[in-house]
Short mmCIF file of C-alpha atoms and ligand atoms in Angstrom, two decimals:
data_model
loop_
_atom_site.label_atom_id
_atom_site.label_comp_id
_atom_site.label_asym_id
_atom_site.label_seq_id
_atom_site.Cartn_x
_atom_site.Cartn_y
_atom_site.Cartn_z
CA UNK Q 20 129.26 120.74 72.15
CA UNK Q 21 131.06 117.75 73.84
CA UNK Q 22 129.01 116.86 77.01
CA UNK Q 23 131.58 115.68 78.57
CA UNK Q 24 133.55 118.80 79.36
CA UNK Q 25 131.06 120.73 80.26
CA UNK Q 26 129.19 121.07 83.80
CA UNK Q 27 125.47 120.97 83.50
CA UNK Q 28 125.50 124.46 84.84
CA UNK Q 29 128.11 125.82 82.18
CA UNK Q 30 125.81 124.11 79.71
CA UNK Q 31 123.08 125.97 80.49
CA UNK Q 32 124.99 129.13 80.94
CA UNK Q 33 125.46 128.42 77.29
CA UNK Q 34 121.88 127.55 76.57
CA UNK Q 35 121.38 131.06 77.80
CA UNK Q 36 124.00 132.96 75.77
CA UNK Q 37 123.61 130.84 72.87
CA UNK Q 38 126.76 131.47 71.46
CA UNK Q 39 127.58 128.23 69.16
CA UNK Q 40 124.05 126.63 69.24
CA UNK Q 41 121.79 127.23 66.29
CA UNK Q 42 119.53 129.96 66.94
CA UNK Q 43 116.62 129.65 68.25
CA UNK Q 44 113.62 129.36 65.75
CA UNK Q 45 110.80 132.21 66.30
CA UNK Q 46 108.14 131.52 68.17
CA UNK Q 47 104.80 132.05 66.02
CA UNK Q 48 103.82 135.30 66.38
CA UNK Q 49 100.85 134.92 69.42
CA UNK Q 50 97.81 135.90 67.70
CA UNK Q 51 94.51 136.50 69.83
CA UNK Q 52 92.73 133.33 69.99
CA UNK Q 53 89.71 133.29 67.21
CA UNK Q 54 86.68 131.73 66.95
CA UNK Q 55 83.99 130.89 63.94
CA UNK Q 56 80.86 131.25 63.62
CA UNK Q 57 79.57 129.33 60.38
CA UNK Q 58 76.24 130.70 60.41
CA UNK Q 59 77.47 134.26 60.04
CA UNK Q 60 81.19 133.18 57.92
CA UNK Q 61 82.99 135.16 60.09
CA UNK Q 62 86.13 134.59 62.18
CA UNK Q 63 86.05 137.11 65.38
CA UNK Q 64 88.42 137.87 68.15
CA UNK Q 65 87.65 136.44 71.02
CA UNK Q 66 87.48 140.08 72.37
CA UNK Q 67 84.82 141.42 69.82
CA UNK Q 68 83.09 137.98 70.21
CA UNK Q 69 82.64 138.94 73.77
CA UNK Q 70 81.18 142.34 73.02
CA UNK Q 71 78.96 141.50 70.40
CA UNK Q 72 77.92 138.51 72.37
CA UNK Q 73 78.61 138.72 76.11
CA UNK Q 74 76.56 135.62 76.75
CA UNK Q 75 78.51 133.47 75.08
CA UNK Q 76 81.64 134.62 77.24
CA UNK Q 77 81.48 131.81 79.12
CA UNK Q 78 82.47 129.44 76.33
CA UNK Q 79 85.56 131.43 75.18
CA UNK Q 80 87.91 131.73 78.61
CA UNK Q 81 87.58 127.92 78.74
CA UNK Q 82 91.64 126.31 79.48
CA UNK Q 83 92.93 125.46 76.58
CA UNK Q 84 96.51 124.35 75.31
CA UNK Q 85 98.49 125.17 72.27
CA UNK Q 86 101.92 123.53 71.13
CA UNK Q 87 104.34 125.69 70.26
CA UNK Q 88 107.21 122.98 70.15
CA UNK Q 89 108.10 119.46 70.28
CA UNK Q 90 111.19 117.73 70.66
CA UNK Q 91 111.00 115.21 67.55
CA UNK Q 92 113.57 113.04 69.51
CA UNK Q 93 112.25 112.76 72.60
CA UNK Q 94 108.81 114.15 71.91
CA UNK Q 95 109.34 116.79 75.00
CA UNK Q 96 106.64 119.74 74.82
CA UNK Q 97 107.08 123.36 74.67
CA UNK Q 98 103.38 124.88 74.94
CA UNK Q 99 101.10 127.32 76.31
CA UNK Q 100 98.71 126.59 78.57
CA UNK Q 101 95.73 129.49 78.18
CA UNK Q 102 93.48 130.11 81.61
CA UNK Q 103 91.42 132.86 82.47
CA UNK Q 104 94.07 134.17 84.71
CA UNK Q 105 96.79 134.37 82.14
CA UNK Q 106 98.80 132.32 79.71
CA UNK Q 107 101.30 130.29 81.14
CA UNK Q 108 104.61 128.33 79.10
CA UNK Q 109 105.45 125.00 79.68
CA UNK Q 110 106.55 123.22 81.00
CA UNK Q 111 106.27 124.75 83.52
CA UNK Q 112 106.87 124.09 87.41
CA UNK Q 113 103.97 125.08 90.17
CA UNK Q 114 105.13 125.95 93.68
CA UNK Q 115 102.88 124.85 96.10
CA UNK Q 116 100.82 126.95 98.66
CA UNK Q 117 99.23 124.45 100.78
CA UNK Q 118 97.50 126.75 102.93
CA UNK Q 119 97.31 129.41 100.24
CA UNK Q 120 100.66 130.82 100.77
CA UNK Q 121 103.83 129.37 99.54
CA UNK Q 122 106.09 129.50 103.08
CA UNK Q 123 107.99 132.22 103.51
CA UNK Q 124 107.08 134.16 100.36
CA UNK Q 125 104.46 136.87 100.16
CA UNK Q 126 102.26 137.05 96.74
CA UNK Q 127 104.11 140.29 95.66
CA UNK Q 128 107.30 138.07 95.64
CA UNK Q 129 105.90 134.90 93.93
CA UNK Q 130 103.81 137.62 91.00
CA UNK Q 131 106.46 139.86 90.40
CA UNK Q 132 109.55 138.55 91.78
CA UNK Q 133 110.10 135.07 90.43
CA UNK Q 134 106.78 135.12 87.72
CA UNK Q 135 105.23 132.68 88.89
CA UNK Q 136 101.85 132.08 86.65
CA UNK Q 137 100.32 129.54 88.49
CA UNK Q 138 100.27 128.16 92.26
CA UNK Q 139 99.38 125.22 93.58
CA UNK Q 140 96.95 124.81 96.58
CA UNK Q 141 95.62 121.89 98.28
CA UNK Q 142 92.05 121.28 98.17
CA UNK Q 143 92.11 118.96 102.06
CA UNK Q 144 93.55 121.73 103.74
CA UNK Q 145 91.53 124.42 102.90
CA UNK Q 146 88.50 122.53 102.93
CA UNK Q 147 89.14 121.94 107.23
CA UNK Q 148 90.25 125.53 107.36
CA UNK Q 149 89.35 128.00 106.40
CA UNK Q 150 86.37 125.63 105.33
CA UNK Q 151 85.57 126.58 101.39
CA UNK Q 152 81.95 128.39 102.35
CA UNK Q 153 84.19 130.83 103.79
CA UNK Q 154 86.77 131.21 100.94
CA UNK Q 155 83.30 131.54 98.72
CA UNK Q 156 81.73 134.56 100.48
CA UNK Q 157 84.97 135.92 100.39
CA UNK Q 158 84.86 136.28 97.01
CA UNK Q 159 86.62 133.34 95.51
CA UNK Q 160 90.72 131.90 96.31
CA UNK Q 161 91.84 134.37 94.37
CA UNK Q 162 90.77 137.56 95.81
CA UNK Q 163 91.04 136.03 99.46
CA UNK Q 164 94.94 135.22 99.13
CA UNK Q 165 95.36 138.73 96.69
CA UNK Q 166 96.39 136.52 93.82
CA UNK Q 167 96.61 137.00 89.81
CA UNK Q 168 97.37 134.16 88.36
CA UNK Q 169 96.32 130.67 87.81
CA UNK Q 170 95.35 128.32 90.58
CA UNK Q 171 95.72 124.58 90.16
CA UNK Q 172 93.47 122.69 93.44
CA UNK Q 173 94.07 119.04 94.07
CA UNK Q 174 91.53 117.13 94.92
CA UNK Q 175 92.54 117.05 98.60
CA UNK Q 176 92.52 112.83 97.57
CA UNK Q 177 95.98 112.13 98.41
CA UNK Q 178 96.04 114.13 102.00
CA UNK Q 179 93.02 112.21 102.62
CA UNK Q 180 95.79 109.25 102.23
CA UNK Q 181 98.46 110.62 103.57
CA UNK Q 182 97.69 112.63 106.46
CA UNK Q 183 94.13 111.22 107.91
CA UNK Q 184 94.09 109.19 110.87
CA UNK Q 185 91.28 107.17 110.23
CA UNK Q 186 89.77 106.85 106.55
CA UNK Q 187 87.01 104.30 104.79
CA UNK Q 188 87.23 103.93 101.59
CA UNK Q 189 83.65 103.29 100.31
CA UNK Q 190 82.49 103.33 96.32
CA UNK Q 191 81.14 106.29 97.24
CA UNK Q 192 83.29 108.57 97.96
CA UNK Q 193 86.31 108.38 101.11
CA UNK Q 194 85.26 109.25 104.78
CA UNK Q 195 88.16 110.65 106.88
CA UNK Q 196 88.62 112.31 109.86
CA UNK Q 197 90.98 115.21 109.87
CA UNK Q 198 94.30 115.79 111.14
CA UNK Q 199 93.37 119.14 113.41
CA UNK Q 200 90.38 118.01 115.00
CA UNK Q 201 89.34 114.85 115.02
CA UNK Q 202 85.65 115.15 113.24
CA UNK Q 203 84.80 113.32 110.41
CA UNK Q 204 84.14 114.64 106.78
CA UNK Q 205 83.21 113.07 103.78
CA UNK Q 206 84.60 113.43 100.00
CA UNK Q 207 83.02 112.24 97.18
CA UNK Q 208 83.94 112.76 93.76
CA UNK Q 209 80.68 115.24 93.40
CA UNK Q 210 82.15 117.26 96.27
CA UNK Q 211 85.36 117.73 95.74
CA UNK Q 212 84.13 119.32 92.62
CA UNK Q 213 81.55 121.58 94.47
CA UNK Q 214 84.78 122.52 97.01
CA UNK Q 215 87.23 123.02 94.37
CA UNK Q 216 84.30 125.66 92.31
CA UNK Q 217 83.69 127.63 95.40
CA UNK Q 218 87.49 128.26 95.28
CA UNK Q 219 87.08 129.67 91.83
CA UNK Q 220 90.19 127.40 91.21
CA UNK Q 221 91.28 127.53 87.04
CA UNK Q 222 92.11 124.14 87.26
CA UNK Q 223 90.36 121.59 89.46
CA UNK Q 224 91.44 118.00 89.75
CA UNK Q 225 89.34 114.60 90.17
CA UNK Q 226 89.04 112.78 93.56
CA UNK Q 227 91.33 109.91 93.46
CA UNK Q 228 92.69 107.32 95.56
CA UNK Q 229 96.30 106.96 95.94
CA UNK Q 230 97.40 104.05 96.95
CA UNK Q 231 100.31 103.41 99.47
CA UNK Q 232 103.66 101.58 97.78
CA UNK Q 233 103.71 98.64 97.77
CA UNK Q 234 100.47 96.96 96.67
CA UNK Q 235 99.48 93.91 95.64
CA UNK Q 236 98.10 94.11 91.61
CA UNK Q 237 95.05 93.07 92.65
CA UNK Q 238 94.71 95.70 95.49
CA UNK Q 239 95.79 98.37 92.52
CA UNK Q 240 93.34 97.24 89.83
CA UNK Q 241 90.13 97.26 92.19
CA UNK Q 242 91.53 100.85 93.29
CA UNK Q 243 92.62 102.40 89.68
CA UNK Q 244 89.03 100.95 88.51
CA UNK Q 245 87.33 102.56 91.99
CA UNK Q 246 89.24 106.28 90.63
CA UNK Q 247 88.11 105.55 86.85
CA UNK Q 248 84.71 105.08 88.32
CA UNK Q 249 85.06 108.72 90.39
CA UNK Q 250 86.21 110.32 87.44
CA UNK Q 251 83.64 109.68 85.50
CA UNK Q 252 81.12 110.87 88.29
CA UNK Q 253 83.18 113.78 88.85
CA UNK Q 254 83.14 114.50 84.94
CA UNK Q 255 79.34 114.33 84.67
CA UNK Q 256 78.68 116.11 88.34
CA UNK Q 257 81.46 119.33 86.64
CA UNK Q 258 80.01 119.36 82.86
CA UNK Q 259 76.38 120.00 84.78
CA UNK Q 260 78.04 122.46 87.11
CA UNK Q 261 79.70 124.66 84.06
CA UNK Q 262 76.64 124.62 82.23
CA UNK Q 263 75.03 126.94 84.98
CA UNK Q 264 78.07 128.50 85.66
CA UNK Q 265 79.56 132.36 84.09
CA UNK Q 266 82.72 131.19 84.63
CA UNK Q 267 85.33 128.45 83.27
CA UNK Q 268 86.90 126.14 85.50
CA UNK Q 269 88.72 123.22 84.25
CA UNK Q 270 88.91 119.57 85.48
CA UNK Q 271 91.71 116.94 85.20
CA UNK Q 272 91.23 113.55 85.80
CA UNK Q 273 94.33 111.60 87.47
CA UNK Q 274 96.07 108.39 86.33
CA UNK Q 275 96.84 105.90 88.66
CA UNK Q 276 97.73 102.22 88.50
CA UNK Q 277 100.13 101.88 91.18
CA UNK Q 278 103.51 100.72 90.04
CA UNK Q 279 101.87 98.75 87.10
CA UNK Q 280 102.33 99.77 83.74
CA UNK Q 281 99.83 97.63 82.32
CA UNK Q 282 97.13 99.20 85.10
CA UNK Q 283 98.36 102.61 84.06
CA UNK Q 284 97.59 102.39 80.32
CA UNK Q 285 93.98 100.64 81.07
CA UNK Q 286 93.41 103.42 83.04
CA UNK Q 287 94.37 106.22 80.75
CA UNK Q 288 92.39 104.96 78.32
CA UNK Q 289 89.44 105.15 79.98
CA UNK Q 290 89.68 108.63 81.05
CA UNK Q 291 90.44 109.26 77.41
CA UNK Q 292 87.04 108.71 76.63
CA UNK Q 293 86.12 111.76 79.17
CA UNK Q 294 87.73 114.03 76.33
CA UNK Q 295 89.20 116.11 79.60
CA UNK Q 296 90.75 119.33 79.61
CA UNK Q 297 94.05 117.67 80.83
CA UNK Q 298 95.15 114.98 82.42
CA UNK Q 299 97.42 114.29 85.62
CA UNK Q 300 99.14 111.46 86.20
CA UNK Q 301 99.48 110.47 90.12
CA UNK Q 302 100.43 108.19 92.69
CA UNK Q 303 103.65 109.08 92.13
CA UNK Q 304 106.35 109.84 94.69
CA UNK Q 305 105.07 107.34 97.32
CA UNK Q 306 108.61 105.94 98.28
CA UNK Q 307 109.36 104.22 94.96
CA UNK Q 308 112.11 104.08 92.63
CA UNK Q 309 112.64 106.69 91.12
CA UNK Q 310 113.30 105.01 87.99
CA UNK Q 311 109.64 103.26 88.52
CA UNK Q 312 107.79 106.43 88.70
CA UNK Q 313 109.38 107.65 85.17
CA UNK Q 314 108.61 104.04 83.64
CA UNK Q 315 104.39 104.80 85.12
CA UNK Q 316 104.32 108.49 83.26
CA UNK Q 317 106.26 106.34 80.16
CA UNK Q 318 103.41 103.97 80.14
CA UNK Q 319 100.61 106.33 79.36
CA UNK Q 320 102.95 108.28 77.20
CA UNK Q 321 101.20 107.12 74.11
CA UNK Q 322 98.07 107.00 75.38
CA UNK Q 323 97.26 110.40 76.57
CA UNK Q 324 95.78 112.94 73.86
CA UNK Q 325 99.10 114.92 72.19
CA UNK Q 326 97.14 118.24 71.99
CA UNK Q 327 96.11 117.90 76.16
CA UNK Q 328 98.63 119.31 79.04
CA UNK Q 329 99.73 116.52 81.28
CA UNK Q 330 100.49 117.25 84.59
CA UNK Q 331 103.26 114.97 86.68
CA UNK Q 332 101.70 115.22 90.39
CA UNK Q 333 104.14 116.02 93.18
CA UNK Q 334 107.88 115.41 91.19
CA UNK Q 335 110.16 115.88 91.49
CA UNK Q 336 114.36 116.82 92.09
CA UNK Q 337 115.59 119.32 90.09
CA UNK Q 338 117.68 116.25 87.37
CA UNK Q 339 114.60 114.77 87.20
CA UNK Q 340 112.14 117.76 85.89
CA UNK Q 341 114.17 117.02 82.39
CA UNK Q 342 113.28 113.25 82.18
CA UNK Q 343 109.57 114.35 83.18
CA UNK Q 344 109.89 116.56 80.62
CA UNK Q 345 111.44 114.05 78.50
CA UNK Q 346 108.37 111.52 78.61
CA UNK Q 347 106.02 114.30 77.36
CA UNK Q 348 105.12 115.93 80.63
CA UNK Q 349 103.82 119.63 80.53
CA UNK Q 350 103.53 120.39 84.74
CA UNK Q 351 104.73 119.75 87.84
CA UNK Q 352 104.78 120.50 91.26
CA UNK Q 353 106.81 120.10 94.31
CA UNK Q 354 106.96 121.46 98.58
CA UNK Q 355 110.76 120.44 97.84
CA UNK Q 356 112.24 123.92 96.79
CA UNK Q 357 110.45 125.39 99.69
CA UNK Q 358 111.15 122.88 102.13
CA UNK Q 359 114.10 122.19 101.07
CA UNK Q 360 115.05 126.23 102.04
CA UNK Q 361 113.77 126.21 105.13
CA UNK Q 362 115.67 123.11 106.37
CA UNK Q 363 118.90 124.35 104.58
CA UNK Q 364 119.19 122.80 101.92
CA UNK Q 365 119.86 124.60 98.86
CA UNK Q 366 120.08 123.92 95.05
CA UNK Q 367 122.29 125.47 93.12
CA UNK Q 368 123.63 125.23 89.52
CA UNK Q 369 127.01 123.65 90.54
CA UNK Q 370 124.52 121.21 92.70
CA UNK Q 371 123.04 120.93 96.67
CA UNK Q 372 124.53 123.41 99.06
CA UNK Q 373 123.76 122.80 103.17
CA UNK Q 374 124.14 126.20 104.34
CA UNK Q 375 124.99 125.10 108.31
CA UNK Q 376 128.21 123.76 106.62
CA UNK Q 377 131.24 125.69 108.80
CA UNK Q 378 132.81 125.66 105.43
CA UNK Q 379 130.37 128.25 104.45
CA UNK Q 380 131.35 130.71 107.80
CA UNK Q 381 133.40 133.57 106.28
CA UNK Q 382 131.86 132.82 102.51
CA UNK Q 383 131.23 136.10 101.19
CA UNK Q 384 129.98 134.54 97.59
CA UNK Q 385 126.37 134.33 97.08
CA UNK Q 386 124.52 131.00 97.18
CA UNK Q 387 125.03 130.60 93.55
CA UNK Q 388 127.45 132.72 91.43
CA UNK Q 389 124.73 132.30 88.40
CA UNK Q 390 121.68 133.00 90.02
CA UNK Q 391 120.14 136.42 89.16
CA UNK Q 392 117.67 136.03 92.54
CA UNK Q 393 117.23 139.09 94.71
CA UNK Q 394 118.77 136.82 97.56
CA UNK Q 395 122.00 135.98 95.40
CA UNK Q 396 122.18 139.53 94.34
CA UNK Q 397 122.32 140.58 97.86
CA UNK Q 398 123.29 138.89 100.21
CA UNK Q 399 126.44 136.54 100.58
CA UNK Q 400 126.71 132.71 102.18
CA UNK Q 401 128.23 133.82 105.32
CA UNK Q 402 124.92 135.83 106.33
CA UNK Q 403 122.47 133.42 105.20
CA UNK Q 404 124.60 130.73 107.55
CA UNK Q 405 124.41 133.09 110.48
CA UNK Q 406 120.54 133.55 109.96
CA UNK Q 407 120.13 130.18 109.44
CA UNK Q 408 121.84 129.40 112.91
CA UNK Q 409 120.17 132.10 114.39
CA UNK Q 410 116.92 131.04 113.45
CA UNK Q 411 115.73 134.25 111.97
CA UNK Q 412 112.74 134.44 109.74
CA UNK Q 413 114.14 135.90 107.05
CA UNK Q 414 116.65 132.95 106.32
CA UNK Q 415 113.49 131.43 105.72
CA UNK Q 416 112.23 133.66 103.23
CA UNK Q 417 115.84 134.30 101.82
CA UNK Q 418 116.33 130.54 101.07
CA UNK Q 419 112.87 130.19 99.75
CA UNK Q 420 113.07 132.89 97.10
CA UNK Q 421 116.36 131.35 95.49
CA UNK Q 422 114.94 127.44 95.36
CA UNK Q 423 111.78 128.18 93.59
CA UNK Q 424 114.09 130.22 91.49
CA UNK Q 425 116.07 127.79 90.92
CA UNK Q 426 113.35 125.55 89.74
CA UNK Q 427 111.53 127.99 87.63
CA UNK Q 428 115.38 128.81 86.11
CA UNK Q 429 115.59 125.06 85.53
CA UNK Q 430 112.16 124.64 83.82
CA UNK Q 431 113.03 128.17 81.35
CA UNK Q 432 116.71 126.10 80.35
CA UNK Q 433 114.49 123.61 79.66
CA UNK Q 434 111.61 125.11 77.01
CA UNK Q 435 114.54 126.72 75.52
CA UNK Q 436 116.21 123.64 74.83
CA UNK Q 437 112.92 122.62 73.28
CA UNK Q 438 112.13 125.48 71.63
CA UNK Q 439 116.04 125.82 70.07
CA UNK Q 440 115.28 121.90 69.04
CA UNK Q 441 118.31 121.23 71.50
CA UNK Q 442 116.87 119.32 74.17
CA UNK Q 443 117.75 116.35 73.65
CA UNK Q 444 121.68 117.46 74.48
CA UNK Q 445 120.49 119.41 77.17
CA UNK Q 446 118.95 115.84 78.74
CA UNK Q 447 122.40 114.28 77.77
CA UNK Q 448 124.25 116.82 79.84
CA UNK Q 449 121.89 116.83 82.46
CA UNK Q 450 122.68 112.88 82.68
CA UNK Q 451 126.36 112.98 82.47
CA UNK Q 452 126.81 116.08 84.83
CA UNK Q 453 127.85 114.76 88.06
CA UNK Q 454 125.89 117.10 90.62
CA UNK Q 455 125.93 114.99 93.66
CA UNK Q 456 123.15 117.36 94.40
CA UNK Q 457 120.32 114.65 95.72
ZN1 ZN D 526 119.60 132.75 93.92
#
């Protein structure tokens, strides 16, 4: 296919239909994970291993990732990422419920509208309210919010940053005050565990500290080694807290480094050594470059275990979830697609769409001709314009339900690509397509 003359929407209409790409090669059939036992010379099911041995159930729901492609060219992942709440493909993207609810969008919609496997929810805000004793004796975040799937908590580290008033940062741990109230509350890397378990949360992340940009290299080295030294704490304090624990919750230690690749890598190597369940990579998206933050997730490239996920923390624009992608990243997350909706701004395959535009007043088309949502199925520009104006909840919940389709439409083009061993012309296109959507 020549790039050139195609849109990066009519390229992945093509991705989709396939009809002069090579076909895509089979995925393996998914067999049901196994495990040995020497001493007996047997290889069980996981699910007879838990009947015959219900004590040991612990051991087997653990996260764990498998491969199922990789881009030889650009070494781009296609995987599976196994939790106790479900499998989920990657790469994959992870809306974000901040308050345990993605705005505007009720579970029902996020489960079995869009398939969403996994949410996002932040660890600062639900630790000042409801307060995560409360989420606890109500049985856990899933059952509070009603949800299925996966949960992925941050360690509530970069709110701390980025929203607190006042904050010291102390070996110990980070006191801040919070952003309702006024009182004072303390992290440490021991707690944010402890918080993040009483959510029941799959996938629990490290307390970091995430610097501001710009620092000095100086200011980032004393930092990335102050977060090496949490992770490590955080490690020991979660390793103790699953070996008393009946259920599997993993932990993901974050990269940071500032804008300084040769801070990164020292830093991913060391929390190598924690032989982690994944690893993040953060301080990203902190008013740099663009182009820096994909030269910080290149640095650690190499360094970070092939056969972990890697998570990209808080990217990115639709164009760029490909060159994430393309630099070995497995997850993301991102408050643009919703935020985006709700202040009008929509992305569509033919690129950004402001929906006050008067251009858009008699529109009867949908927001995008190729999307399959329920809001592009229904309902046609002119309407979601006048609710928009109007101010009426629903354009809220309208808008949001086609971005984070949009995103999760993006991220299936992409494992296809991978998958069909065509990604790297899907990156070309990507690059040459003009969208003038950011
Ligand atoms: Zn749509």
């Amino acid at each position: 296919m020549l790039c050139g003359e195609y849109s990066f929407q009519l390229y992945c209409a093509d991705v989709h239909k396939a009809p002069a790409a090579p076909p895509p090669r089979p995925l393996p059939p998914q067999r049901p994970p196994v495990l040995t036992l020497p001493f007996l010379s047997l290889r069980l099911s996981v699910s007879a291993v838990k009947i015959l041995f219900p004590r040991l159930q612990s051991d087997l729901s653990q996260i764990s990732f498998e491969l199922v492609a990789e881009c030889p060219e650009t070494g781009a992942r296609a995987g599976l990422l196994h939790t106790p709440h479900g499998a989920i493909e990657t790469p994959v993207f992870m809306p974000v419920g901040t308050h345990a609810a993605v705005k505007g969008l009720s579970q029902r919609d996020l489960a079995e509208d869009l398939g969403v496997k996994i949410l996002l929810a932040n660890t600062y805000h639900l630790f000042l309210r409801p307060g995560h004793e409360l989420i606890r004796k109500m049985g856990g975040l899933h059952r509070f919010m009603s949800w299925p799937n996966a949960i992925l908590t941050d360690s509530g580290g970069f709110q701390v940053f980025s929203l607190s008033g006042l904050r010291k940062i102390t070996d110990e741990g980070v006191i801040f005050q919070s952003h309702l109230d006024g009182d004072l509350h303390t992290f440490t890397p021991e707690s944010t565990v402890d918080v993040q378990l009483a959510f029941g949360s799959d996938i629990c992340m490290v307390l970091d500290e995430c610097p501001e940009y710009p620092v000095t290299h100086e200011y980032a080295r004393q930092s990335m080694h102050r977060t090496v030294r949490w992770a490590q704490q955080a490690d020991r304090h979660h390793r103790m807290r699953m070996s008393e624990s009946a259920t599997r919750h993993a932990l993901f230690p974050i990269v940071q480094g500032s804008m300084f690749p040769d801070l990164r890598a020292v830093c991913a190597r060391s929390l190598v050594d924690l032989d982690s369940d994944g690893y993040a990579v953060g301080g990203l998206s902190v008013g740099e470059p663009r182009a820096l933050s994909l030269e910080m997730v290149e640095a650690t490239r190499d360094i970070l275990p092939r056969q972990k996920p890697r998570y990209a923390m808080g990217v990115g624009m639709p164009k760029e979830l490909p060159e994430y992608v393309a630099r070995g990243i497995d997850m993301m997350d991102c408050v643009l697609p919703s935020r985006n909706a709700r202040n009008g701004y929509l992305f569509t395959s033919e690129g950004r769409l402001i929906v006050k535009h008067a251009r858009y007043k008699d529109d009867e088309r949908p927001i995008d001709e190729k999307c399959q949502c329920y809001t592009c199925r229904r309902y046609s520009r002119s309407y979601l314009r006048h609710l928009f104006l109007s101010g009426e909840i629903l354009y809220s919940s309208l808008a949001t339900r086609h971005n984070v389709r949009r995103y999760l439409d993006i991220m299936c083009e992409i494992r296809h690509a991978i998958i069909s061993f065509t990604f790297p012309e899907y990156l070309k296109c990507v690059r040459s397509a003009s969208l003038d959507a950011e």
